[in-house]
Amino acid sequence: MRMQLGRQLLDRQIVDRDGRLVGKVDDVEFGVDADGVPYVAALLTGQGALGQRIGGRIGRLLVAVADRFTEDRAVTPLRIPYRLVERVDSAVRLRACLDDLPASPVEQWLRRHLIDRIPGADRAGG
């Protein structure tokens, strides 16, 4: 089962219902139902998830970098509930809009501490 999930989900781009890039699947979180049957509960994306997946020295470095740029370590990595997945083909396509998803913890930190301090940043994209 792990091999099939690896081919089907890991490292695929995640796009929202409008085709905008959300990230890529860096890891998968499993749940177990009342009958003891495992299922995919969430897709994990971000440096922290990737670091935990690959492990070793490089993995620990990725997790440390992600942790450095997040204020609440409990929210790392970004979790996308699998119920939001519309279909999986060349990418993982969500039925949700990017704006309805929580921002990645690293993105939130960068916005708060860097981007928002740039003069005129509040008018960008609008």
mmCIF file with all atom_site columns, N, CA and C in Angstrom, residues 23-92:
data_model
loop_
_atom_site.group_PDB
_atom_site.id
_atom_site.type_symbol
_atom_site.label_atom_id
_atom_site.label_alt_id
_atom_site.label_comp_id
_atom_site.label_asym_id
_atom_site.label_entity_id
_atom_site.label_seq_id
_atom_site.pdbx_PDB_ins_code
_atom_site.Cartn_x
_atom_site.Cartn_y
_atom_site.Cartn_z
_atom_site.occupancy
_atom_site.B_iso_or_equiv
_atom_site.pdbx_formal_charge
_atom_site.auth_seq_id
_atom_site.auth_comp_id
_atom_site.auth_asym_id
_atom_site.auth_atom_id
_atom_site.pdbx_PDB_model_num
ATOM 1   N N  . GLY A 1 23 ? 0.938   23.922 -3.287  1.00 0.00 ? 23 GLY A N  1
ATOM 2   C CA . GLY A 1 23 ? 2.187   23.359 -2.800  1.00 0.00 ? 23 GLY A CA 1
ATOM 3   C C  . GLY A 1 23 ? 2.363   21.995 -3.425  1.00 0.00 ? 23 GLY A C  1
ATOM 4   N N  . LYS A 1 24 ? 3.072   21.122 -2.736  1.00 0.00 ? 24 LYS A N  1
ATOM 5   C CA . LYS A 1 24 ? 3.181   19.751 -3.215  1.00 0.00 ? 24 LYS A CA 1
ATOM 6   C C  . LYS A 1 24 ? 3.003   18.818 -2.040  1.00 0.00 ? 24 LYS A C  1
ATOM 7   N N  . VAL A 1 25 ? 2.626   17.592 -2.331  1.00 0.00 ? 25 VAL A N  1
ATOM 8   C CA . VAL A 1 25 ? 2.409   16.612 -1.270  1.00 0.00 ? 25 VAL A CA 1
ATOM 9   C C  . VAL A 1 25 ? 3.773   16.150 -0.768  1.00 0.00 ? 25 VAL A C  1
ATOM 10  N N  . ASP A 1 26 ? 4.097   16.536 0.456   1.00 0.00 ? 26 ASP A N  1
ATOM 11  C CA . ASP A 1 26 ? 5.374   16.153 1.038   1.00 0.00 ? 26 ASP A CA 1
ATOM 12  C C  . ASP A 1 26 ? 5.249   14.929 1.930   1.00 0.00 ? 26 ASP A C  1
ATOM 13  N N  . ASP A 1 27 ? 4.062   14.664 2.433   1.00 0.00 ? 27 ASP A N  1
ATOM 14  C CA . ASP A 1 27 ? 3.832   13.475 3.246   1.00 0.00 ? 27 ASP A CA 1
ATOM 15  C C  . ASP A 1 27 ? 2.330   13.263 3.355   1.00 0.00 ? 27 ASP A C  1
ATOM 16  N N  . VAL A 1 28 ? 1.952   12.133 3.929   1.00 0.00 ? 28 VAL A N  1
ATOM 17  C CA . VAL A 1 28 ? 0.555   11.751 4.061   1.00 0.00 ? 28 VAL A CA 1
ATOM 18  C C  . VAL A 1 28 ? 0.300   11.394 5.519   1.00 0.00 ? 28 VAL A C  1
ATOM 19  N N  . GLU A 1 29 ? -0.844  11.837 6.044   1.00 0.00 ? 29 GLU A N  1
ATOM 20  C CA . GLU A 1 29 ? -1.228  11.492 7.410   1.00 0.00 ? 29 GLU A CA 1
ATOM 21  C C  . GLU A 1 29 ? -2.359  10.473 7.344   1.00 0.00 ? 29 GLU A C  1
ATOM 22  N N  . PHE A 1 30 ? -2.225  9.418  8.119   1.00 0.00 ? 30 PHE A N  1
ATOM 23  C CA . PHE A 1 30 ? -3.244  8.374  8.144   1.00 0.00 ? 30 PHE A CA 1
ATOM 24  C C  . PHE A 1 30 ? -4.109  8.496  9.382   1.00 0.00 ? 30 PHE A C  1
ATOM 25  N N  . GLY A 1 31 ? -5.328  8.008  9.247   1.00 0.00 ? 31 GLY A N  1
ATOM 26  C CA . GLY A 1 31 ? -6.240  7.852  10.373  1.00 0.00 ? 31 GLY A CA 1
ATOM 27  C C  . GLY A 1 31 ? -6.691  6.407  10.381  1.00 0.00 ? 31 GLY A C  1
ATOM 28  N N  . VAL A 1 32 ? -7.390  6.014  11.431  1.00 0.00 ? 32 VAL A N  1
ATOM 29  C CA . VAL A 1 32 ? -7.941  4.666  11.534  1.00 0.00 ? 32 VAL A CA 1
ATOM 30  C C  . VAL A 1 32 ? -9.402  4.808  11.910  1.00 0.00 ? 32 VAL A C  1
ATOM 31  N N  . ASP A 1 33 ? -10.293 4.175  11.113  1.00 0.00 ? 33 ASP A N  1
ATOM 32  C CA . ASP A 1 33 ? -11.721 4.285  11.401  1.00 0.00 ? 33 ASP A CA 1
ATOM 33  C C  . ASP A 1 33 ? -12.123 3.372  12.554  1.00 0.00 ? 33 ASP A C  1
ATOM 34  N N  . ALA A 1 34 ? -13.399 3.387  12.907  1.00 0.00 ? 34 ALA A N  1
ATOM 35  C CA . ALA A 1 34 ? -13.900 2.617  14.041  1.00 0.00 ? 34 ALA A CA 1
ATOM 36  C C  . ALA A 1 34 ? -13.681 1.118  13.883  1.00 0.00 ? 34 ALA A C  1
ATOM 37  N N  . ASP A 1 35 ? -13.579 0.648  12.645  1.00 0.00 ? 35 ASP A N  1
ATOM 38  C CA . ASP A 1 35 ? -13.353 -0.779 12.395  1.00 0.00 ? 35 ASP A CA 1
ATOM 39  C C  . ASP A 1 35 ? -11.875 -1.134 12.320  1.00 0.00 ? 35 ASP A C  1
ATOM 40  N N  . GLY A 1 36 ? -11.010 -0.165 12.549  1.00 0.00 ? 36 GLY A N  1
ATOM 41  C CA . GLY A 1 36 ? -9.574  -0.423 12.512  1.00 0.00 ? 36 GLY A CA 1
ATOM 42  C C  . GLY A 1 36 ? -8.972  -0.366 11.119  1.00 0.00 ? 36 GLY A C  1
ATOM 43  N N  . VAL A 1 37 ? -9.723  0.158  10.159  1.00 0.00 ? 37 VAL A N  1
ATOM 44  C CA . VAL A 1 37 ? -9.238  0.245  8.777   1.00 0.00 ? 37 VAL A CA 1
ATOM 45  C C  . VAL A 1 37 ? -8.525  1.589  8.583   1.00 0.00 ? 37 VAL A C  1
ATOM 46  N N  . PRO A 1 38 ? -7.274  1.565  8.124   1.00 0.00 ? 38 PRO A N  1
ATOM 47  C CA . PRO A 1 38 ? -6.562  2.831  7.905   1.00 0.00 ? 38 PRO A CA 1
ATOM 48  C C  . PRO A 1 38 ? -7.073  3.554  6.660   1.00 0.00 ? 38 PRO A C  1
ATOM 49  N N  . TYR A 1 39 ? -6.996  4.875  6.697   1.00 0.00 ? 39 TYR A N  1
ATOM 50  C CA . TYR A 1 39 ? -7.388  5.704  5.561   1.00 0.00 ? 39 TYR A CA 1
ATOM 51  C C  . TYR A 1 39 ? -6.498  6.940  5.527   1.00 0.00 ? 39 TYR A C  1
ATOM 52  N N  . VAL A 1 40 ? -6.440  7.593  4.367   1.00 0.00 ? 40 VAL A N  1
ATOM 53  C CA . VAL A 1 40 ? -5.679  8.832  4.239   1.00 0.00 ? 40 VAL A CA 1
ATOM 54  C C  . VAL A 1 40 ? -6.512  9.950  4.856   1.00 0.00 ? 40 VAL A C  1
ATOM 55  N N  . ALA A 1 41 ? -6.014  10.547 5.914   1.00 0.00 ? 41 ALA A N  1
ATOM 56  C CA . ALA A 1 41 ? -6.736  11.610 6.614   1.00 0.00 ? 41 ALA A CA 1
ATOM 57  C C  . ALA A 1 41 ? -6.392  12.992 6.074   1.00 0.00 ? 41 ALA A C  1
ATOM 58  N N  . ALA A 1 42 ? -5.115  13.200 5.736   1.00 0.00 ? 42 ALA A N  1
ATOM 59  C CA . ALA A 1 42 ? -4.694  14.534 5.305   1.00 0.00 ? 42 ALA A CA 1
ATOM 60  C C  . ALA A 1 42 ? -3.431  14.441 4.460   1.00 0.00 ? 42 ALA A C  1
ATOM 61  N N  . LEU A 1 43 ? -3.272  15.449 3.620   1.00 0.00 ? 43 LEU A N  1
ATOM 62  C CA . LEU A 1 43 ? -2.031  15.638 2.873   1.00 0.00 ? 43 LEU A CA 1
ATOM 63  C C  . LEU A 1 43 ? -1.226  16.671 3.644   1.00 0.00 ? 43 LEU A C  1
ATOM 64  N N  . LEU A 1 44 ? 0.062   16.436 3.778   1.00 0.00 ? 44 LEU A N  1
ATOM 65  C CA . LEU A 1 44 ? 0.938   17.354 4.495   1.00 0.00 ? 44 LEU A CA 1
ATOM 66  C C  . LEU A 1 44 ? 1.863   18.025 3.488   1.00 0.00 ? 44 LEU A C  1
ATOM 67  N N  . THR A 1 45 ? 2.024   19.323 3.634   1.00 0.00 ? 45 THR A N  1
ATOM 68  C CA . THR A 1 45 ? 2.879   20.053 2.714   1.00 0.00 ? 45 THR A CA 1
ATOM 69  C C  . THR A 1 45 ? 3.744   21.036 3.488   1.00 0.00 ? 45 THR A C  1
ATOM 70  N N  . GLY A 1 46 ? 4.923   21.256 2.997   1.00 0.00 ? 46 GLY A N  1
ATOM 71  C CA . GLY A 1 46 ? 5.841   22.195 3.625   1.00 0.00 ? 46 GLY A CA 1
ATOM 72  C C  . GLY A 1 46 ? 7.153   21.527 3.989   1.00 0.00 ? 46 GLY A C  1
ATOM 73  N N  . GLN A 1 47 ? 8.146   22.369 4.293   1.00 0.00 ? 47 GLN A N  1
ATOM 74  C CA . GLN A 1 47 ? 9.488   21.876 4.594   1.00 0.00 ? 47 GLN A CA 1
ATOM 75  C C  . GLN A 1 47 ? 9.507   20.939 5.798   1.00 0.00 ? 47 GLN A C  1
ATOM 76  N N  . GLY A 1 48 ? 8.683   21.231 6.790   1.00 0.00 ? 48 GLY A N  1
ATOM 77  C CA . GLY A 1 48 ? 8.649   20.384 7.976   1.00 0.00 ? 48 GLY A CA 1
ATOM 78  C C  . GLY A 1 48 ? 8.197   18.975 7.645   1.00 0.00 ? 48 GLY A C  1
ATOM 79  N N  . ALA A 1 49 ? 7.152   18.868 6.814   1.00 0.00 ? 49 ALA A N  1
ATOM 80  C CA . ALA A 1 49 ? 6.649   17.549 6.415   1.00 0.00 ? 49 ALA A CA 1
ATOM 81  C C  . ALA A 1 49 ? 7.681   16.813 5.571   1.00 0.00 ? 49 ALA A C  1
ATOM 82  N N  . LEU A 1 50 ? 8.300   17.507 4.650   1.00 0.00 ? 50 LEU A N  1
ATOM 83  C CA . LEU A 1 50 ? 9.312   16.880 3.805   1.00 0.00 ? 50 LEU A CA 1
ATOM 84  C C  . LEU A 1 50 ? 10.495  16.410 4.645   1.00 0.00 ? 50 LEU A C  1
ATOM 85  N N  . GLY A 1 51 ? 10.939  17.244 5.568   1.00 0.00 ? 51 GLY A N  1
ATOM 86  C CA . GLY A 1 51 ? 12.052  16.883 6.425   1.00 0.00 ? 51 GLY A CA 1
ATOM 87  C C  . GLY A 1 51 ? 11.761  15.655 7.270   1.00 0.00 ? 51 GLY A C  1
ATOM 88  N N  . GLN A 1 52 ? 10.554  15.583 7.821   1.00 0.00 ? 52 GLN A N  1
ATOM 89  C CA . GLN A 1 52 ? 10.171  14.418 8.614   1.00 0.00 ? 52 GLN A CA 1
ATOM 90  C C  . GLN A 1 52 ? 10.122  13.167 7.748   1.00 0.00 ? 52 GLN A C  1
ATOM 91  N N  . ARG A 1 53 ? 9.695   13.314 6.503   1.00 0.00 ? 53 ARG A N  1
ATOM 92  C CA . ARG A 1 53 ? 9.594   12.157 5.605   1.00 0.00 ? 53 ARG A CA 1
ATOM 93  C C  . ARG A 1 53 ? 10.960  11.619 5.213   1.00 0.00 ? 53 ARG A C  1
ATOM 94  N N  . ILE A 1 54 ? 11.896  12.522 4.870   1.00 0.00 ? 54 ILE A N  1
ATOM 95  C CA . ILE A 1 54 ? 13.180  12.022 4.378   1.00 0.00 ? 54 ILE A CA 1
ATOM 96  C C  . ILE A 1 54 ? 14.142  11.673 5.511   1.00 0.00 ? 54 ILE A C  1
ATOM 97  N N  . GLY A 1 55 ? 13.980  12.315 6.669   1.00 0.00 ? 55 GLY A N  1
ATOM 98  C CA . GLY A 1 55 ? 14.798  11.979 7.825   1.00 0.00 ? 55 GLY A CA 1
ATOM 99  C C  . GLY A 1 55 ? 16.271  12.306 7.635   1.00 0.00 ? 55 GLY A C  1
ATOM 100 N N  . GLY A 1 56 ? 17.089  11.780 8.520   1.00 0.00 ? 56 GLY A N  1
ATOM 101 C CA . GLY A 1 56 ? 18.532  11.999 8.455   1.00 0.00 ? 56 GLY A CA 1
ATOM 102 C C  . GLY A 1 56 ? 18.916  13.447 8.723   1.00 0.00 ? 56 GLY A C  1
ATOM 103 N N  . ARG A 1 57 ? 20.156  13.761 8.406   1.00 0.00 ? 57 ARG A N  1
ATOM 104 C CA . ARG A 1 57 ? 20.694  15.095 8.656   1.00 0.00 ? 57 ARG A CA 1
ATOM 105 C C  . ARG A 1 57 ? 19.969  16.164 7.834   1.00 0.00 ? 57 ARG A C  1
ATOM 106 N N  . ILE A 1 58 ? 19.738  15.882 6.569   1.00 0.00 ? 58 ILE A N  1
ATOM 107 C CA . ILE A 1 58 ? 19.049  16.860 5.708   1.00 0.00 ? 58 ILE A CA 1
ATOM 108 C C  . ILE A 1 58 ? 17.617  17.063 6.175   1.00 0.00 ? 58 ILE A C  1
ATOM 109 N N  . GLY A 1 59 ? 16.951  15.982 6.541   1.00 0.00 ? 59 GLY A N  1
ATOM 110 C CA . GLY A 1 59 ? 15.586  16.084 7.039   1.00 0.00 ? 59 GLY A CA 1
ATOM 111 C C  . GLY A 1 59 ? 15.507  16.927 8.300   1.00 0.00 ? 59 GLY A C  1
ATOM 112 N N  . ARG A 1 60 ? 16.435  16.703 9.222   1.00 0.00 ? 60 ARG A N  1
ATOM 113 C CA . ARG A 1 60 ? 16.460  17.493 10.461  1.00 0.00 ? 60 ARG A CA 1
ATOM 114 C C  . ARG A 1 60 ? 16.710  18.965 10.161  1.00 0.00 ? 60 ARG A C  1
ATOM 115 N N  . LEU A 1 61 ? 17.553  19.250 9.179   1.00 0.00 ? 61 LEU A N  1
ATOM 116 C CA . LEU A 1 61 ? 17.819  20.631 8.788   1.00 0.00 ? 61 LEU A CA 1
ATOM 117 C C  . LEU A 1 61 ? 16.553  21.292 8.234   1.00 0.00 ? 61 LEU A C  1
ATOM 118 N N  . LEU A 1 62 ? 15.833  20.584 7.370   1.00 0.00 ? 62 LEU A N  1
ATOM 119 C CA . LEU A 1 62 ? 14.590  21.141 6.819   1.00 0.00 ? 62 LEU A CA 1
ATOM 120 C C  . LEU A 1 62 ? 13.569  21.430 7.913   1.00 0.00 ? 62 LEU A C  1
ATOM 121 N N  . VAL A 1 63 ? 13.437  20.504 8.861   1.00 0.00 ? 63 VAL A N  1
ATOM 122 C CA . VAL A 1 63 ? 12.505  20.702 9.976   1.00 0.00 ? 63 VAL A CA 1
ATOM 123 C C  . VAL A 1 63 ? 12.944  21.897 10.814  1.00 0.00 ? 63 VAL A C  1
ATOM 124 N N  . ALA A 1 64 ? 14.237  22.023 11.072  1.00 0.00 ? 64 ALA A N  1
ATOM 125 C CA . ALA A 1 64 ? 14.742  23.140 11.872  1.00 0.00 ? 64 ALA A CA 1
ATOM 126 C C  . ALA A 1 64 ? 14.476  24.474 11.192  1.00 0.00 ? 64 ALA A C  1
ATOM 127 N N  . VAL A 1 65 ? 14.677  24.534 9.881   1.00 0.00 ? 65 VAL A N  1
ATOM 128 C CA . VAL A 1 65 ? 14.404  25.771 9.143   1.00 0.00 ? 65 VAL A CA 1
ATOM 129 C C  . VAL A 1 65 ? 12.919  26.101 9.207   1.00 0.00 ? 65 VAL A C  1
ATOM 130 N N  . ALA A 1 66 ? 12.069  25.103 8.982   1.00 0.00 ? 66 ALA A N  1
ATOM 131 C CA . ALA A 1 66 ? 10.626  25.335 9.047   1.00 0.00 ? 66 ALA A CA 1
ATOM 132 C C  . ALA A 1 66 ? 10.222  25.795 10.448  1.00 0.00 ? 66 ALA A C  1
ATOM 133 N N  . ASP A 1 67 ? 10.778  25.157 11.477  1.00 0.00 ? 67 ASP A N  1
ATOM 134 C CA . ASP A 1 67 ? 10.455  25.550 12.849  1.00 0.00 ? 67 ASP A CA 1
ATOM 135 C C  . ASP A 1 67 ? 10.907  26.971 13.156  1.00 0.00 ? 67 ASP A C  1
ATOM 136 N N  . ARG A 1 68 ? 12.027  27.371 12.578  1.00 0.00 ? 68 ARG A N  1
ATOM 137 C CA . ARG A 1 68 ? 12.543  28.725 12.822  1.00 0.00 ? 68 ARG A CA 1
ATOM 138 C C  . ARG A 1 68 ? 11.587  29.794 12.304  1.00 0.00 ? 68 ARG A C  1
ATOM 139 N N  . PHE A 1 69 ? 10.889  29.463 11.232  1.00 0.00 ? 69 PHE A N  1
ATOM 140 C CA . PHE A 1 69 ? 9.998   30.442 10.603  1.00 0.00 ? 69 PHE A CA 1
ATOM 141 C C  . PHE A 1 69 ? 8.531   30.218 10.935  1.00 0.00 ? 69 PHE A C  1
ATOM 142 N N  . THR A 1 70 ? 8.264   29.573 12.060  1.00 0.00 ? 70 THR A N  1
ATOM 143 C CA . THR A 1 70 ? 6.882   29.434 12.521  1.00 0.00 ? 70 THR A CA 1
ATOM 144 C C  . THR A 1 70 ? 6.823   29.811 13.984  1.00 0.00 ? 70 THR A C  1
ATOM 145 N N  . GLU A 1 71 ? 5.741   30.434 14.361  1.00 0.00 ? 71 GLU A N  1
ATOM 146 C CA . GLU A 1 71 ? 5.592   30.849 15.745  1.00 0.00 ? 71 GLU A CA 1
ATOM 147 C C  . GLU A 1 71 ? 4.881   29.802 16.574  1.00 0.00 ? 71 GLU A C  1
ATOM 148 N N  . ASP A 1 72 ? 4.048   28.975 15.933  1.00 0.00 ? 72 ASP A N  1
ATOM 149 C CA . ASP A 1 72 ? 3.317   27.927 16.635  1.00 0.00 ? 72 ASP A CA 1
ATOM 150 C C  . ASP A 1 72 ? 3.710   26.589 16.035  1.00 0.00 ? 72 ASP A C  1
ATOM 151 N N  . ARG A 1 73 ? 4.613   25.897 16.669  1.00 0.00 ? 73 ARG A N  1
ATOM 152 C CA . ARG A 1 73 ? 5.124   24.626 16.136  1.00 0.00 ? 73 ARG A CA 1
ATOM 153 C C  . ARG A 1 73 ? 4.032   23.576 16.017  1.00 0.00 ? 73 ARG A C  1
ATOM 154 N N  . ALA A 1 74 ? 2.925   23.759 16.730  1.00 0.00 ? 74 ALA A N  1
ATOM 155 C CA . ALA A 1 74 ? 1.835   22.780 16.685  1.00 0.00 ? 74 ALA A CA 1
ATOM 156 C C  . ALA A 1 74 ? 1.135   22.772 15.327  1.00 0.00 ? 74 ALA A C  1
ATOM 157 N N  . VAL A 1 75 ? 1.272   23.836 14.525  1.00 0.00 ? 75 VAL A N  1
ATOM 158 C CA . VAL A 1 75 ? 0.580   23.892 13.239  1.00 0.00 ? 75 VAL A CA 1
ATOM 159 C C  . VAL A 1 75 ? 1.470   23.473 12.073  1.00 0.00 ? 75 VAL A C  1
ATOM 160 N N  . THR A 1 76 ? 2.723   23.131 12.357  1.00 0.00 ? 76 THR A N  1
ATOM 161 C CA . THR A 1 76 ? 3.624   22.698 11.298  1.00 0.00 ? 76 THR A CA 1
ATOM 162 C C  . THR A 1 76 ? 3.516   21.204 11.155  1.00 0.00 ? 76 THR A C  1
ATOM 163 N N  . PRO A 1 77 ? 3.402   20.656 10.004  1.00 0.00 ? 77 PRO A N  1
ATOM 164 C CA . PRO A 1 77 ? 3.272   21.270 8.684   1.00 0.00 ? 77 PRO A CA 1
ATOM 165 C C  . PRO A 1 77 ? 1.817   21.613 8.364   1.00 0.00 ? 77 PRO A C  1
ATOM 166 N N  . LEU A 1 78 ? 1.610   22.198 7.201   1.00 0.00 ? 78 LEU A N  1
ATOM 167 C CA . LEU A 1 78 ? 0.265   22.515 6.748   1.00 0.00 ? 78 LEU A CA 1
ATOM 168 C C  . LEU A 1 78 ? -0.461  21.210 6.437   1.00 0.00 ? 78 LEU A C  1
ATOM 169 N N  . ARG A 1 79 ? -1.639  21.037 7.021   1.00 0.00 ? 79 ARG A N  1
ATOM 170 C CA . ARG A 1 79 ? -2.470  19.852 6.809   1.00 0.00 ? 79 ARG A CA 1
ATOM 171 C C  . ARG A 1 79 ? -3.653  20.212 5.922   1.00 0.00 ? 79 ARG A C  1
ATOM 172 N N  . ILE A 1 80 ? -3.829  19.450 4.855   1.00 0.00 ? 80 ILE A N  1
ATOM 173 C CA . ILE A 1 80 ? -4.988  19.622 3.982   1.00 0.00 ? 80 ILE A CA 1
ATOM 174 C C  . ILE A 1 80 ? -5.840  18.362 4.122   1.00 0.00 ? 80 ILE A C  1
ATOM 175 N N  . PRO A 1 81 ? -7.021  18.481 4.737   1.00 0.00 ? 81 PRO A N  1
ATOM 176 C CA . PRO A 1 81 ? -7.868  17.295 4.910   1.00 0.00 ? 81 PRO A CA 1
ATOM 177 C C  . PRO A 1 81 ? -8.142  16.615 3.565   1.00 0.00 ? 81 PRO A C  1
ATOM 178 N N  . TYR A 1 82 ? -8.044  15.294 3.553   1.00 0.00 ? 82 TYR A N  1
ATOM 179 C CA . TYR A 1 82 ? -8.208  14.562 2.294   1.00 0.00 ? 82 TYR A CA 1
ATOM 180 C C  . TYR A 1 82 ? -9.616  14.714 1.726   1.00 0.00 ? 82 TYR A C  1
ATOM 181 N N  . ARG A 1 83 ? -10.588 15.049 2.564   1.00 0.00 ? 83 ARG A N  1
ATOM 182 C CA . ARG A 1 83 ? -11.960 15.252 2.065   1.00 0.00 ? 83 ARG A CA 1
ATOM 183 C C  . ARG A 1 83 ? -12.044 16.426 1.079   1.00 0.00 ? 83 ARG A C  1
ATOM 184 N N  . LEU A 1 84 ? -11.021 17.284 1.066   1.00 0.00 ? 84 LEU A N  1
ATOM 185 C CA . LEU A 1 84 ? -11.004 18.410 0.131   1.00 0.00 ? 84 LEU A CA 1
ATOM 186 C C  . LEU A 1 84 ? -10.461 18.029 -1.240  1.00 0.00 ? 84 LEU A C  1
ATOM 187 N N  . VAL A 1 85 ? -9.980  16.785 -1.403  1.00 0.00 ? 85 VAL A N  1
ATOM 188 C CA . VAL A 1 85 ? -9.425  16.343 -2.679  1.00 0.00 ? 85 VAL A CA 1
ATOM 189 C C  . VAL A 1 85 ? -10.558 15.972 -3.623  1.00 0.00 ? 85 VAL A C  1
ATOM 190 N N  . GLU A 1 86 ? -10.572 16.607 -4.775  1.00 0.00 ? 86 GLU A N  1
ATOM 191 C CA . GLU A 1 86 ? -11.556 16.321 -5.821  1.00 0.00 ? 86 GLU A CA 1
ATOM 192 C C  . GLU A 1 86 ? -11.124 15.092 -6.621  1.00 0.00 ? 86 GLU A C  1
ATOM 193 N N  . ARG A 1 87 ? -9.862  15.117 -7.067  1.00 0.00 ? 87 ARG A N  1
ATOM 194 C CA . ARG A 1 87 ? -9.335  13.975 -7.829  1.00 0.00 ? 87 ARG A CA 1
ATOM 195 C C  . ARG A 1 87 ? -7.804  14.042 -7.835  1.00 0.00 ? 87 ARG A C  1
ATOM 196 N N  . VAL A 1 88 ? -7.217  12.901 -8.194  1.00 0.00 ? 88 VAL A N  1
ATOM 197 C CA . VAL A 1 88 ? -5.769  12.809 -8.314  1.00 0.00 ? 88 VAL A CA 1
ATOM 198 C C  . VAL A 1 88 ? -5.469  12.351 -9.727  1.00 0.00 ? 88 VAL A C  1
ATOM 199 N N  . ASP A 1 89 ? -4.763  13.172 -10.481 1.00 0.00 ? 89 ASP A N  1
ATOM 200 C CA . ASP A 1 89 ? -4.282  12.796 -11.815 1.00 0.00 ? 89 ASP A CA 1
ATOM 201 C C  . ASP A 1 89 ? -2.833  13.237 -11.889 1.00 0.00 ? 89 ASP A C  1
ATOM 202 N N  . SER A 1 90 ? -2.456  14.044 -12.828 1.00 0.00 ? 90 SER A N  1
ATOM 203 C CA . SER A 1 90 ? -1.068  14.516 -12.869 1.00 0.00 ? 90 SER A CA 1
ATOM 204 C C  . SER A 1 90 ? -0.763  15.431 -11.685 1.00 0.00 ? 90 SER A C  1
ATOM 205 N N  . ALA A 1 91 ? -1.814  15.932 -11.040 1.00 0.00 ? 91 ALA A N  1
ATOM 206 C CA . ALA A 1 91 ? -1.703  16.744 -9.832  1.00 0.00 ? 91 ALA A CA 1
ATOM 207 C C  . ALA A 1 91 ? -2.823  16.319 -8.885  1.00 0.00 ? 91 ALA A C  1
ATOM 208 N N  . VAL A 1 92 ? -2.714  16.761 -7.644  1.00 0.00 ? 92 VAL A N  1
ATOM 209 C CA . VAL A 1 92 ? -3.797  16.568 -6.687  1.00 0.00 ? 92 VAL A CA 1
ATOM 210 C C  . VAL A 1 92 ? -4.671  17.803 -6.793  1.00 0.00 ? 92 VAL A C  1
#
